[in-house]
Tab-separated table of C-alpha atoms in Angstrom:
chain	number	residue	atom	x	y	z
A	1	MET	CA	103.359	85.347	130.175
A	2	SER	CA	103.442	89.122	130.093
A	3	VAL	CA	106.060	91.260	128.410
A	4	LYS	CA	107.348	94.209	130.397
A	5	ALA	CA	108.675	97.507	129.130
A	6	MET	CA	111.976	98.788	130.458
A	7	THR	CA	112.622	102.514	130.117
A	8	ALA	CA	115.866	104.058	128.904
A	9	ALA	CA	116.220	105.568	132.405
A	10	GLN	CA	116.068	102.097	133.985
A	11	VAL	CA	118.639	100.745	131.546
A	12	ALA	CA	120.897	103.755	132.221
A	13	ARG	CA	120.737	102.999	135.955
A	14	LYS	CA	121.695	99.375	135.321
A	15	VAL	CA	124.647	100.457	133.199
A	16	ILE	CA	125.863	102.966	135.805
A	17	ASP	CA	125.408	100.488	138.664
A	18	ASN	CA	127.149	97.808	136.598
A	19	GLU	CA	124.254	95.386	137.007
A	20	PRO	CA	124.116	92.248	134.877
A	21	LEU	CA	121.935	92.433	131.780
A	22	PHE	CA	121.569	90.329	128.647
A	23	ILE	CA	120.639	92.262	125.532
A	24	LEU	CA	119.019	90.542	122.603
A	25	ASP	CA	119.448	93.209	119.928
A	26	VAL	CA	117.137	92.478	116.987
A	27	ARG	CA	118.279	95.300	114.700
A	28	ASN	CA	120.150	94.332	111.560
A	29	GLY	CA	123.816	93.502	111.937
A	30	ASP	CA	125.179	96.751	110.506
A	31	ALA	CA	123.171	98.867	112.929
A	32	PHE	CA	124.286	96.735	115.876
A	33	ALA	CA	127.941	96.846	114.834
A	34	ASP	CA	127.791	100.619	114.448
A	35	TRP	CA	126.163	101.491	117.766
A	36	LYS	CA	124.670	99.638	120.715
A	37	ILE	CA	123.890	99.924	124.410
A	38	GLU	CA	127.189	99.484	126.194
A	39	GLY	CA	128.035	98.563	129.754
A	40	GLY	CA	130.603	96.653	131.737
A	41	ASN	CA	128.271	93.827	132.750
A	42	ILE	CA	126.197	93.449	129.600
A	43	GLN	CA	126.178	90.359	127.405
A	44	TYR	CA	124.919	90.542	123.840
A	45	LEU	CA	123.242	88.535	121.166
A	46	ASN	CA	122.420	90.143	117.842
A	47	ILE	CA	119.867	88.398	115.644
A	48	PRO	CA	117.834	90.555	113.246
A	49	TYR	CA	114.090	90.342	113.917
A	50	PHE	CA	113.457	89.305	110.339
A	51	ASP	CA	115.412	86.118	110.949
A	52	LEU	CA	113.050	85.251	113.795
A	53	LEU	CA	109.729	85.564	111.972
A	54	ASP	CA	109.438	81.790	111.624
A	55	GLY	CA	110.009	81.265	115.326
A	56	VAL	CA	112.301	81.987	118.207
A	57	GLU	CA	113.272	78.417	119.082
A	58	GLU	CA	116.836	78.870	117.851
A	59	VAL	CA	117.309	81.828	120.186
A	60	ILE	CA	115.967	80.296	123.355
A	61	ASP	CA	118.948	77.998	123.886
A	62	GLN	CA	121.260	80.997	123.621
A	63	LEU	CA	119.530	83.012	126.336
A	64	PRO	CA	120.876	82.905	129.905
A	65	LYS	CA	118.618	81.923	132.780
A	66	ASP	CA	120.483	83.812	135.476
A	67	ARG	CA	120.100	87.429	134.321
A	68	ASP	CA	117.454	89.808	133.032
A	69	ILE	CA	116.955	89.788	129.288
A	70	LEU	CA	116.190	92.958	127.376
A	71	VAL	CA	115.079	92.882	123.743
A	72	VAL	CA	116.186	95.992	121.854
A	73	CYS	CA	115.427	97.377	118.404
A	74	ALA	CA	115.467	100.772	116.687
A	75	LYS	CA	112.054	102.083	117.666
A	76	GLU	CA	110.476	99.288	119.791
A	77	GLY	CA	108.015	97.626	117.378
A	78	SER	CA	110.184	94.646	116.462
A	79	SER	CA	111.416	94.183	120.008
A	80	ILE	CA	107.827	93.924	121.269
A	81	MET	CA	107.097	91.356	118.585
A	82	VAL	CA	110.135	89.253	119.483
A	83	ALA	CA	109.527	89.624	123.239
A	84	ASP	CA	105.929	88.455	122.687
A	85	MET	CA	107.138	85.455	120.723
A	86	LEU	CA	109.562	84.575	123.510
A	87	ALA	CA	106.805	84.980	126.095
A	88	ASP	CA	104.668	82.530	124.114
A	89	GLU	CA	107.495	80.028	124.514
A	90	GLY	CA	107.634	80.676	128.261
A	91	VAL	CA	110.698	82.934	128.285
A	92	GLU	CA	110.338	86.127	130.276
A	93	THR	CA	111.939	89.204	128.704
A	94	ALA	CA	111.483	92.940	128.683
A	95	TYR	CA	111.690	95.260	125.696
A	96	LEU	CA	113.315	98.691	125.582
A	97	SER	CA	110.535	101.251	125.547
A	98	GLY	CA	111.060	103.596	122.592
A	99	GLY	CA	113.990	101.518	121.328
A	100	MET	CA	117.407	102.932	120.503
A	101	LYS	CA	115.738	106.271	119.728
A	102	ALA	CA	114.781	106.644	123.366
A	103	TRP	CA	118.217	105.393	124.411
A	104	SER	CA	119.836	108.044	122.232
A	105	GLU	CA	117.813	110.787	123.912
A	106	HIS	CA	117.957	109.822	127.558
A	107	LEU	CA	119.780	112.252	129.854
A	108	GLU	CA	120.845	111.145	133.318
A	109	PRO	CA	121.526	114.058	135.698
A	110	VAL	CA	124.505	113.369	137.974
A	111	LYS	CA	125.746	115.788	140.610
A	112	VAL	CA	129.467	116.331	140.144
A	113	GLY	CA	130.113	118.653	143.048
A	114	ASP	CA	129.416	121.762	145.067
A	115	LEU	CA	130.107	125.357	144.222
A	116	LYS	CA	131.005	127.943	146.817
A	117	ASP	CA	128.286	129.265	149.136
A	118	GLY	CA	125.847	126.398	148.603
A	119	GLY	CA	125.876	126.162	144.808
A	120	GLU	CA	125.738	122.874	142.924
A	121	LEU	CA	127.066	121.575	139.645
A	122	TYR	CA	125.237	118.912	137.644
A	123	GLN	CA	126.362	116.927	134.644
A	124	PHE	CA	123.708	115.584	132.271
A	125	VAL	CA	125.007	112.313	130.901
A	126	ARG	CA	123.519	111.380	127.550
A	127	ILE	CA	124.606	107.837	128.033
A	128	GLY	CA	123.424	106.466	124.691
A	129	LYS	CA	125.292	109.039	122.660
A	130	GLY	CA	128.130	110.175	124.859
A	131	CYS	CA	127.121	113.860	125.066
A	132	LEU	CA	127.658	115.717	128.331
A	133	SER	CA	125.853	118.920	129.296
A	134	TYR	CA	126.087	121.010	132.438
A	135	MET	CA	123.984	123.101	134.739
A	136	ALA	CA	125.634	125.142	137.473
A	137	ILE	CA	123.217	126.500	140.064
A	138	SER	CA	123.854	129.165	142.683
A	139	GLY	CA	121.605	131.477	144.668
A	140	GLY	CA	118.517	130.740	142.569
A	141	GLU	CA	120.300	131.336	139.259
A	142	ALA	CA	121.724	128.887	136.766
A	143	ALA	CA	124.182	128.687	133.883
A	144	VAL	CA	123.781	125.968	131.251
A	145	ILE	CA	126.666	124.702	129.121
A	146	ASP	CA	126.445	122.619	125.929
A	147	ALA	CA	122.781	121.708	126.246
A	148	THR	CA	121.326	119.026	123.970
A	149	ARG	CA	118.094	119.460	122.052
A	150	MET	CA	116.072	117.723	124.799
A	151	THR	CA	115.453	121.166	126.254
A	152	ASP	CA	112.579	120.138	128.554
A	153	VAL	CA	115.017	118.186	130.698
A	154	PHE	CA	117.009	121.343	131.432
A	155	LEU	CA	113.999	123.599	131.840
A	156	ASN	CA	112.284	121.151	134.215
A	157	PHE	CA	115.443	120.528	136.195
A	158	ALA	CA	116.019	124.253	136.755
A	159	GLN	CA	112.397	124.616	137.808
A	160	GLU	CA	112.676	121.726	140.293
A	161	LYS	CA	115.743	123.391	141.746
A	162	GLY	CA	113.999	126.765	141.885
A	163	ALA	CA	116.636	128.335	139.661
A	164	ALA	CA	116.229	130.878	136.857
A	165	ILE	CA	118.502	130.154	133.904
A	166	LYS	CA	120.580	133.305	133.259
A	167	HIS	CA	123.320	132.201	130.904
A	168	VAL	CA	123.381	129.557	128.176
A	169	PHE	CA	126.711	128.693	126.564
A	170	ASP	CA	127.830	126.549	123.681
A	171	SER	CA	131.544	125.795	123.811
A	172	HIS	CA	131.612	125.569	120.006
A	173	LEU	CA	129.405	124.948	116.999
A	174	HIS	CA	128.629	121.272	117.544
A	175	ALA	CA	128.834	118.788	114.679
A	176	ASP	CA	127.604	115.624	116.356
A	177	HIS	CA	124.443	116.750	118.114
A	178	ILE	CA	121.891	119.498	117.790
A	179	SER	CA	122.249	122.191	120.403
A	180	GLY	CA	119.313	123.102	122.599
A	181	GLY	CA	121.072	126.224	123.822
A	182	ARG	CA	119.271	128.752	121.674
A	183	GLN	CA	115.831	127.295	122.526
A	184	ILE	CA	116.584	127.289	126.250
A	185	ALA	CA	117.648	130.927	126.073
A	186	GLN	CA	114.481	131.820	124.164
A	187	ALA	CA	112.278	130.009	126.681
A	188	THR	CA	113.887	131.610	129.728
A	189	GLY	CA	115.040	135.014	128.555
A	190	ALA	CA	118.627	133.963	129.273
A	191	THR	CA	121.591	135.213	127.255
A	192	TYR	CA	122.852	132.774	124.610
A	193	TYR	CA	126.597	132.793	124.018
A	194	LEU	CA	128.551	131.291	121.127
A	195	PRO	CA	132.185	131.796	120.059
A	196	PRO	CA	132.060	134.275	117.148
A	197	ALA	CA	134.774	132.474	115.171
A	198	ASP	CA	132.423	129.458	114.890
A	199	ALA	CA	129.404	131.640	114.212
A	200	GLU	CA	130.268	133.286	110.904
A	201	GLU	CA	127.416	131.568	109.141
A	202	VAL	CA	124.802	131.572	111.906
A	203	VAL	CA	121.558	133.310	111.057
A	204	PHE	CA	120.321	134.216	114.550
A	205	ASP	CA	121.324	136.682	117.246
A	206	TYR	CA	123.776	135.570	119.887
A	207	THR	CA	126.163	137.141	122.363
A	208	PRO	CA	129.793	136.668	121.291
A	209	LEU	CA	131.749	134.509	123.695
A	210	GLU	CA	135.336	135.722	123.903
A	211	GLY	CA	138.220	134.416	125.991
A	212	GLY	CA	138.650	136.340	129.229
A	213	PHE	CA	134.940	137.067	129.481
A	214	ASP	CA	133.115	136.056	132.650
A	215	ALA	CA	129.470	135.785	133.641
A	216	ALA	CA	128.068	135.768	137.161
A	217	PHE	CA	125.154	133.662	138.399
A	218	GLY	CA	124.175	133.698	142.083
A	219	ASN	CA	127.388	133.660	144.111
A	220	SER	CA	129.391	131.952	141.377
A	221	LYS	CA	130.918	132.749	138.013
A	222	VAL	CA	131.794	131.157	134.685
A	223	GLU	CA	134.981	132.315	132.972
A	224	ALA	CA	135.668	131.741	129.284
A	225	LEU	CA	139.072	130.502	128.107
A	226	TYR	CA	139.718	130.518	124.356
A	227	SER	CA	140.992	127.040	123.430
A	228	PRO	CA	140.759	126.471	119.652
A	229	GLY	CA	141.545	123.195	117.910
A	230	HIS	CA	138.389	121.127	117.586
A	231	THR	CA	136.878	124.151	115.902
A	232	ILE	CA	138.474	127.551	115.432
A	233	GLY	CA	136.168	129.075	118.056
A	234	SER	CA	136.277	126.304	120.667
A	235	THR	CA	136.147	127.859	124.114
A	236	SER	CA	136.560	126.259	127.537
A	237	PHE	CA	134.933	127.355	130.770
A	238	ILE	CA	136.202	127.602	134.311
A	239	VAL	CA	133.564	127.648	137.039
A	240	ASP	CA	134.531	129.066	140.443
A	241	ASP	CA	138.214	128.234	139.862
A	242	GLN	CA	137.281	124.588	140.528
A	243	TYR	CA	135.858	123.069	137.340
A	244	LEU	CA	137.178	123.140	133.780
A	245	MET	CA	134.660	122.459	131.018
A	246	THR	CA	136.792	121.478	128.047
A	247	GLY	CA	134.163	121.207	125.308
A	248	ASP	CA	135.497	118.880	122.600
A	249	ILE	CA	139.162	119.770	123.116
A	250	LEU	CA	140.092	117.402	125.922
A	251	PHE	CA	138.290	114.248	127.020
A	252	ILE	CA	139.058	111.814	129.818
A	253	ASP	CA	140.655	109.166	127.642
A	254	SER	CA	141.161	111.004	124.376
A	255	ILE	CA	141.465	114.416	122.744
A	256	GLY	CA	139.357	116.328	120.233
A	257	ARG	CA	139.521	115.814	116.499
A	258	PRO	CA	140.123	118.870	114.350
A	259	ASP	CA	138.469	117.736	111.131
A	260	LEU	CA	134.713	118.087	111.510
A	261	ALA	CA	134.573	121.451	109.815
A	262	GLY	CA	136.935	120.197	107.127
A	263	LEU	CA	140.053	121.956	108.361
A	264	ALA	CA	142.140	119.325	110.139
A	265	GLU	CA	145.448	120.502	108.693
A	266	ASP	CA	144.735	124.120	109.591
A	267	TRP	CA	143.610	123.518	113.132
A	268	VAL	CA	145.978	120.856	114.353
A	269	GLY	CA	148.438	123.531	115.479
A	270	ASP	CA	145.731	125.283	117.474
A	271	LEU	CA	144.754	122.000	119.090
A	272	ARG	CA	148.314	121.396	120.210
A	273	GLU	CA	148.651	124.938	121.495
A	274	SER	CA	145.426	124.622	123.528
A	275	LEU	CA	146.342	121.276	125.038
A	276	TYR	CA	150.065	121.728	125.497
A	277	SER	CA	150.269	125.420	126.410
A	278	ARG	CA	146.965	126.904	127.510
A	279	TYR	CA	145.857	123.948	129.620
A	280	GLN	CA	149.350	123.374	130.973
A	281	ALA	CA	149.189	126.825	132.533
A	282	LEU	CA	146.095	125.912	134.576
A	283	ALA	CA	145.937	124.456	138.070
A	284	ASN	CA	146.293	120.678	138.286
A	285	GLU	CA	143.480	120.626	140.838
A	286	LEU	CA	140.830	121.711	138.318
A	287	VAL	CA	138.213	119.018	137.680
A	288	VAL	CA	137.981	118.406	133.946
A	289	LEU	CA	134.425	118.093	132.618
A	290	PRO	CA	134.338	117.419	128.874
A	291	ALA	CA	131.410	117.777	126.459
A	292	HIS	CA	131.632	114.098	125.488
A	293	PHE	CA	132.764	110.681	126.456
A	294	MET	CA	133.616	108.012	123.937
A	295	ILE	CA	133.799	104.737	125.839
A	296	MET	CA	132.005	103.550	128.963
A	297	ASP	CA	135.330	103.168	130.780
A	298	GLU	CA	135.412	106.948	131.031
A	299	LEU	CA	132.473	106.904	133.440
A	300	ASN	CA	133.238	107.074	137.153
A	301	GLU	CA	131.415	104.786	139.575
A	302	ASP	CA	128.659	107.318	140.166
A	303	GLY	CA	128.068	107.709	136.433
A	304	SER	CA	129.834	111.054	136.180
A	305	VAL	CA	132.576	111.798	133.666
A	306	ALA	CA	135.190	113.879	135.471
A	307	LYS	CA	138.858	113.748	136.383
A	308	LYS	CA	141.454	116.127	137.750
A	309	LEU	CA	143.515	117.954	135.144
A	310	GLY	CA	146.723	116.858	136.866
A	311	ASP	CA	145.701	113.206	136.459
A	312	LEU	CA	144.985	113.711	132.771
A	313	PHE	CA	148.432	115.231	132.250
A	314	LYS	CA	149.802	111.960	133.594
A	315	GLU	CA	147.388	109.476	132.018
A	316	ASN	CA	145.816	110.843	128.847
A	317	HIS	CA	147.767	109.604	125.846
A	318	GLY	CA	146.821	112.654	123.766
A	319	LEU	CA	148.458	114.980	126.325
A	320	ASN	CA	151.702	113.038	126.334
A	321	ILE	CA	152.933	113.089	122.757
A	322	GLU	CA	156.165	115.025	122.864
A	323	ASP	CA	156.915	114.810	119.169
A	324	GLU	CA	154.898	117.420	117.291
A	325	GLN	CA	154.879	115.506	114.014
A	326	GLU	CA	153.625	112.387	115.764
A	327	PHE	CA	150.854	114.491	117.286
A	328	ARG	CA	149.961	115.951	113.892
A	329	ASP	CA	149.780	112.529	112.330
A	330	MET	CA	147.569	111.177	115.078
A	331	VAL	CA	144.946	113.874	114.804
A	332	THR	CA	144.898	114.197	111.020
A	333	LYS	CA	145.409	110.644	109.751
A	334	ASN	CA	143.363	107.477	110.276
A	335	LEU	CA	140.547	109.412	111.899
A	336	PRO	CA	137.396	107.499	112.808
A	337	PRO	CA	134.332	107.909	110.567
A	338	GLN	CA	132.605	111.235	110.957
A	339	PRO	CA	129.396	111.472	112.983
A	340	ASN	CA	126.101	110.699	111.296
A	341	ALA	CA	124.752	113.660	109.279
A	342	TYR	CA	127.381	115.974	110.759
A	343	GLN	CA	127.127	118.539	107.996
A	344	ASP	CA	123.367	118.881	108.381
A	345	ILE	CA	123.796	119.011	112.157
A	346	ARG	CA	126.199	121.935	111.765
A	347	LYS	CA	123.741	123.707	109.457
A	348	THR	CA	120.956	123.132	111.993
A	349	ASN	CA	123.116	124.593	114.737
A	350	MET	CA	123.762	127.611	112.517
A	351	GLY	CA	120.007	128.061	112.112
A	352	LYS	CA	120.323	127.627	108.334
A	353	ILE	CA	117.976	124.665	108.299
A	354	THR	CA	115.241	123.714	110.749
A	355	PRO	CA	114.407	120.042	110.309
A	356	GLU	CA	111.279	118.729	111.983
A	357	ASP	CA	111.653	116.810	115.262
A	358	GLU	CA	111.598	113.349	113.705
A	359	MET	CA	114.305	114.338	111.239
A	360	GLN	CA	116.453	115.832	114.016
A	361	ARG	CA	116.129	112.560	115.883
A	362	GLU	CA	117.246	110.598	112.812
A	363	MET	CA	120.183	112.947	112.226
A	364	GLU	CA	121.532	112.311	115.707
A	365	ILE	CA	121.209	108.541	115.659
A	366	GLY	CA	124.460	106.691	116.163
A	367	PRO	CA	127.555	107.215	118.256
A	368	ASN	CA	129.336	110.520	118.706
A	369	ARG	CA	132.709	110.578	117.062
A	370	CYS	CA	134.379	113.748	118.217
A	371	ALA	CA	137.544	112.256	119.609
A	372	VAL	CA	140.789	110.686	118.535
A	373	ARG	CA	142.609	108.208	120.721
B	1	MET	CA	110.764	99.770	86.791
B	2	ASN	CA	108.356	96.934	86.110
B	3	ALA	CA	107.095	94.804	88.945
B	4	ASP	CA	105.044	91.634	89.013
B	5	LYS	CA	103.311	92.789	92.138
B	6	VAL	CA	103.070	95.940	94.277
B	7	LEU	CA	102.900	95.901	98.055
B	8	ASP	CA	101.515	98.970	99.763
B	9	ALA	CA	103.188	99.162	103.167
B	10	LYS	CA	102.748	102.904	103.560
B	11	GLY	CA	101.989	104.089	107.081
B	12	LEU	CA	103.141	100.821	108.607
B	13	ALA	CA	105.790	100.869	111.306
B	14	CYS	CA	108.564	98.356	111.787
B	15	PRO	CA	108.347	95.323	111.783
B	16	MET	CA	105.258	95.287	109.520
B	17	PRO	CA	106.884	96.318	106.202
B	18	ILE	CA	109.222	93.330	106.455
B	19	VAL	CA	106.536	90.970	107.746
B	20	LYS	CA	104.282	91.842	104.790
B	21	THR	CA	107.095	91.774	102.243
B	22	ARG	CA	108.100	88.346	103.416
B	23	LYS	CA	104.534	87.072	103.163
B	24	GLU	CA	104.116	88.416	99.608
B	25	MET	CA	107.415	86.966	98.495
B	26	LYS	CA	106.440	83.510	99.691
B	27	ASP	CA	103.628	83.460	97.140
B	28	MET	CA	105.808	84.621	94.261
B	29	ASP	CA	108.037	82.675	91.913
B	30	SER	CA	111.783	82.879	91.756
B	31	GLY	CA	112.853	85.722	89.423
B	32	GLN	CA	109.653	87.719	89.911
B	33	VAL	CA	109.897	91.299	91.145
B	34	LEU	CA	107.980	92.809	94.056
B	35	GLU	CA	107.642	96.571	94.398
B	36	ILE	CA	107.305	97.712	98.000
B	37	GLN	CA	106.105	101.165	98.971
B	38	ALA	CA	106.842	102.183	102.536
B	39	THR	CA	107.014	105.329	104.633
B	40	ASP	CA	108.971	103.919	107.581
B	41	LYS	CA	112.524	105.227	107.190
B	42	GLY	CA	113.993	102.155	108.829
B	43	ALA	CA	112.625	100.068	105.938
B	44	SER	CA	115.584	100.989	103.767
B	45	ALA	CA	118.305	99.422	105.933
B	46	ASP	CA	116.053	96.554	107.000
B	47	LEU	CA	114.855	95.553	103.525
B	48	THR	CA	118.408	95.679	102.240
B	49	ALA	CA	119.623	93.406	105.039
B	50	TRP	CA	116.582	91.147	104.807
B	51	ALA	CA	116.885	90.702	101.030
B	52	LYS	CA	120.544	89.814	101.405
B	53	SER	CA	119.995	87.308	104.185
B	54	GLY	CA	117.132	85.685	102.237
B	55	GLY	CA	119.071	85.388	98.982
B	56	HIS	CA	116.924	87.962	97.156
B	57	GLU	CA	118.187	90.870	95.104
B	58	LEU	CA	117.357	94.496	95.831
B	59	LEU	CA	117.264	95.849	92.275
B	60	GLU	CA	116.461	99.467	92.959
B	61	GLU	CA	115.491	101.928	95.634
B	62	GLN	CA	113.792	105.283	95.011
B	63	VAL	CA	112.516	108.125	97.140
B	64	ASP	CA	109.258	109.692	95.975
B	65	GLY	CA	108.341	112.455	98.419
B	66	ASP	CA	107.705	110.699	101.733
B	67	VAL	CA	107.385	107.313	100.067
B	68	LEU	CA	110.303	104.911	99.798
B	69	LYS	CA	110.054	102.471	96.893
B	70	PHE	CA	111.955	99.217	96.619
B	71	TRP	CA	112.131	96.617	93.878
B	72	ILE	CA	113.182	93.192	95.074
B	73	LYS	CA	113.709	90.173	92.824
B	74	LYS	CA	112.941	86.869	94.433
B	75	GLY	CA	115.957	84.576	94.679
C-alpha cells in the first residue's frame, strides 16, 4: 500500500472548509501539547514515533475508519516512517509533507474585500502560526502590511496580479515572527516604513511611519493612526476609510499584550488609551483586520479573520472592561508564556543579527503569543 | 564525561538518531553510558523524551559547534 504526501496547503484547505481529519501526531508529548494543527473537525492522537519503533499494532485499533488519517511530525522523516509502517499493516494514511515546519510557513491568501475603483484587499493567513499579512492592490500598484519572512509568496502574488509593490509597512517591531518587509522593499524598490519609536535600535534605513501620514497606491490610500500599547510605536492603518489594520493592538477575540519588549507596566496605559479612546473615535463600520489570530474560532467561514469594529465593541472582552485597575491587572498579570525566541526575533527585525534560514525557521517554531484574553 | 560506547549519528535526520540510539542501547548493559553525537537539532527534545519514556537517564548534554552531544545511562 502506498503512502501519500499531503501538503500544508491541502491541510489548510481542510481546516478552513471544516472537513473531517484524523491527525496522528508522532512528535513527543511536550511538542504536541505546546503547538499542533488545529481545526474544528480534527481528531487527534499523539504517540511519539519512538514509542512505535517496535510496531504500530497498538495504534491501529485507535485509528478511525471513516475519515482521512494524516501522520504529522516536526520535519516529516518520522511521519513517513510511521505512515510506511501503517501501510505495511494495510492501513492507508498520508503524511504531512515538510512536517510542522511547512505548516508553520504556509500562507493562505484570502480575499477580504474590494477597494474603491476596482481595487482588492487580500489577507495572507499563516494558519499554522496565526500571523496575518495584507496586500492592498489598486490600479497596478500595491501596499503590503506586516509581511512575514516568506517573501516569495508576496512577490509572486503581486506579480500574478500585475501589481508593483510601492509601499511596505510594519505596524510595529514584531516579537513573534521575522518580518519580510525590508526584503520585499529591497526586492521591489518600494518604500519600507516602520514606526520610529520602535526603531531606536534598528541598524538599517527606513522611512519613519508617523500617525497622520498617508500613502497613495493606485486609486486608494493607506492612512497611519498612532496606536501605542503593544509596543510604544505600534501604529494602525486605515485603508480607503473601510478597513482598519490593528497590528497587535486589537484582535477579534482578544487584545494585545504590552510585555514583549519588557515594559508591560509602562505601556498598559497606552494600550488602554488606544483601545478605549483612539479606536472609540473611529467609525463602527470599519472592518477590523488584525496582525494575528490566536484561536481557530476567530476565522470566518471563508478562512478570513475580520470583523466590524462596532461588533468588537460589543463582543470583545478586552474592549469592555470598564474598571481601569481590572484592565491593568489583566494585561500585566498571568500573561501567557512569551513567544519562542522572541528576543532574538526582535534583534533580527532590528537587523542586529542575521541568522541563516534554518535558524530563522527554528526561531519561529511554535504558536504566536501576542494576545491576552 | 566517560562513555562505554560512542554513537556517531552526525548528519542523520530524524528519526535515525533515535532509531540508532535505541539499537545501540539494546546491546548494552544496565548502568552503562552511551555517548551520542548528533547534528539534528530535534535530537535534543527527542532524546530527552525518549530516555525518559524508556527509563534511561540523560546524564549530560553539550553543544560542541554544530554537534550536539548526549550521555545516556541505560536504565
